[in-house]
Amino acid sequence: MSARKTLKLHEVLEEIDMSRAAFYRLRARGQAPKMYKLPNGQLRCRRSDLDAWWESCEQPAA
């Protein structure tokens, strides 16, 4: 059985090069990658969800 790759919040922030405050503003607007809250309150993001979010942010070059 293969485990799903999940990223911690600081790993997501590092990859997308964004501050925690900016990320939470994006999340409040419903524009951040899908996150999951663990029972201990920590946030996680599946690799597949982050990749899908990156694709949704792509815009064709003018």
XYZ file of N, CA and C in Angstrom:
186
model
N 0.848 -1.184 0.000
C 0.000 0.000 0.000
C 0.893 1.245 0.000
N 0.691 2.136 -0.943
C 1.525 3.328 -1.028
C 0.899 4.455 -0.204
N 1.724 5.122 0.549
C 1.255 6.246 1.360
C 1.140 7.483 0.473
N 0.131 8.275 0.735
C -0.006 9.531 -0.002
C 1.026 10.511 0.528
N 1.641 11.237 -0.370
C 2.626 12.235 0.023
C 1.884 13.471 0.497
N 2.125 13.852 1.744
C 1.540 15.075 2.284
C 2.652 16.024 2.681
N 2.351 17.294 2.579
C 3.317 18.339 2.903
C 2.839 19.116 4.123
N 3.783 19.480 4.956
C 3.472 20.345 6.087
C 3.317 21.766 5.574
N 2.657 22.610 6.364
C 2.411 23.983 5.943
C 3.709 24.699 5.588
N 4.739 24.552 6.401
C 5.996 25.260 6.100
C 6.609 24.765 4.792
N 6.385 23.506 4.423
C 6.892 22.990 3.145
C 6.121 23.600 1.978
N 4.820 23.754 2.150
C 3.992 24.388 1.111
C 4.428 25.841 0.941
N 4.586 26.552 2.062
C 4.984 27.960 2.006
C 6.335 28.132 1.329
N 7.256 27.229 1.616
C 8.573 27.292 0.993
C 8.476 27.053 -0.514
N 7.675 26.076 -0.901
C 7.563 25.752 -2.325
C 6.909 26.867 -3.128
N 5.876 27.490 -2.565
C 5.188 28.541 -3.314
C 5.774 29.922 -3.033
N 6.812 29.971 -2.172
C 7.526 31.210 -1.858
C 6.552 32.292 -1.394
N 5.862 31.990 -0.288
C 4.855 32.898 0.229
C 4.950 32.944 1.748
N 4.660 34.099 2.318
C 4.659 34.211 3.778
C 3.409 33.528 4.339
N 3.470 33.191 5.617
C 2.327 32.564 6.280
C 1.109 33.508 6.256
N 1.339 34.784 6.505
C 0.235 35.756 6.521
C -0.427 35.861 5.147
N 0.386 35.944 4.096
C -0.170 36.025 2.741
C -0.933 34.754 2.393
N -0.405 33.609 2.837
C -1.078 32.338 2.570
C -2.442 32.299 3.250
N -2.522 32.743 4.500
C -3.798 32.727 5.208
C -4.795 33.704 4.584
N -4.308 34.821 4.040
C -5.212 35.733 3.323
C -5.755 35.049 2.071
N -4.879 34.358 1.340
C -5.281 33.615 0.143
C -6.296 32.531 0.519
N -6.020 31.850 1.608
C -6.910 30.780 2.080
C -8.279 31.334 2.483
N -8.319 32.498 3.117
C -9.583 33.130 3.519
C -10.429 33.485 2.303
N -9.761 33.789 1.178
C -10.491 34.105 -0.061
C -10.853 32.850 -0.846
N -10.453 31.678 -0.354
C -10.758 30.423 -1.038
C -9.887 30.185 -2.263
N -8.693 30.785 -2.300
C -7.828 30.681 -3.467
C -6.555 29.889 -3.205
N -6.415 29.329 -2.020
C -5.209 28.572 -1.657
C -5.391 27.101 -2.005
N -4.309 26.354 -2.039
C -4.437 24.911 -2.262
C -5.256 24.286 -1.135
N -5.896 23.175 -1.441
C -6.722 22.484 -0.459
C -5.852 21.965 0.684
N -6.244 22.298 1.906
C -5.494 21.896 3.097
C -6.392 21.021 3.973
N -5.772 20.186 4.761
C -6.472 19.291 5.681
C -5.958 19.542 7.085
N -6.883 19.663 8.041
C -6.490 19.875 9.425
C -6.455 18.538 10.140
N -5.350 18.254 10.773
C -5.185 17.035 11.548
C -5.839 17.219 12.924
N -6.102 16.127 13.631
C -6.700 16.245 14.967
C -5.882 17.116 15.929
N -4.573 17.209 15.712
C -3.735 18.045 16.578
C -3.720 19.508 16.135
N -4.477 19.853 15.099
C -4.596 21.229 14.624
C -3.624 21.611 13.527
N -2.659 20.750 13.217
C -1.697 21.058 12.157
C -2.356 20.909 10.791
N -1.863 21.678 9.834
C -2.384 21.626 8.471
C -1.462 20.798 7.594
N -2.065 20.087 6.663
C -1.323 19.294 5.680
C -1.955 19.523 4.311
N -1.148 19.326 3.283
C -1.607 19.447 1.902
C -1.113 18.228 1.137
N -1.998 17.590 0.408
C -1.559 16.471 -0.431
C -0.776 17.021 -1.614
N 0.272 16.315 -1.990
C 1.096 16.706 -3.142
C 0.217 16.892 -4.366
N -0.732 15.983 -4.576
C -1.608 16.061 -5.756
C -2.471 17.328 -5.723
N -2.913 17.742 -4.538
C -3.710 18.970 -4.428
C -2.867 20.204 -4.712
N -1.616 20.195 -4.245
C -0.738 21.342 -4.519
C -0.418 21.418 -6.007
N -0.152 20.272 -6.633
C 0.114 20.254 -8.075
C -1.089 20.747 -8.868
N -2.291 20.340 -8.464
C -3.517 20.790 -9.138
C -3.694 22.298 -8.963
N -3.364 22.812 -7.787
C -3.474 24.246 -7.536
C -2.503 25.014 -8.439
N -1.256 24.505 -8.554
C -0.275 25.142 -9.435
C -0.820 25.219 -10.859
N -1.408 24.122 -11.338
C -1.957 24.097 -12.698
C -3.085 25.102 -12.852
N -3.914 25.267 -11.819
C -5.030 26.213 -11.900
C -4.531 27.664 -11.920
N -3.314 27.900 -11.443
C -2.739 29.252 -11.432
C -2.078 29.627 -12.753
N -1.826 28.629 -13.596
C -1.144 28.901 -14.860
C -2.011 29.748 -15.783
N -1.362 30.680 -16.419
C -2.035 31.512 -17.418
C -1.180 31.508 -18.676
N -1.815 31.451 -19.834
C -1.039 31.458 -21.063
C -0.257 32.770 -21.217
N 0.930 32.667 -21.772
C 1.754 33.854 -22.008
C 1.144 34.678 -23.122
N 1.222 35.974 -22.976
C 0.621 36.876 -23.972
C 1.465 36.975 -25.211
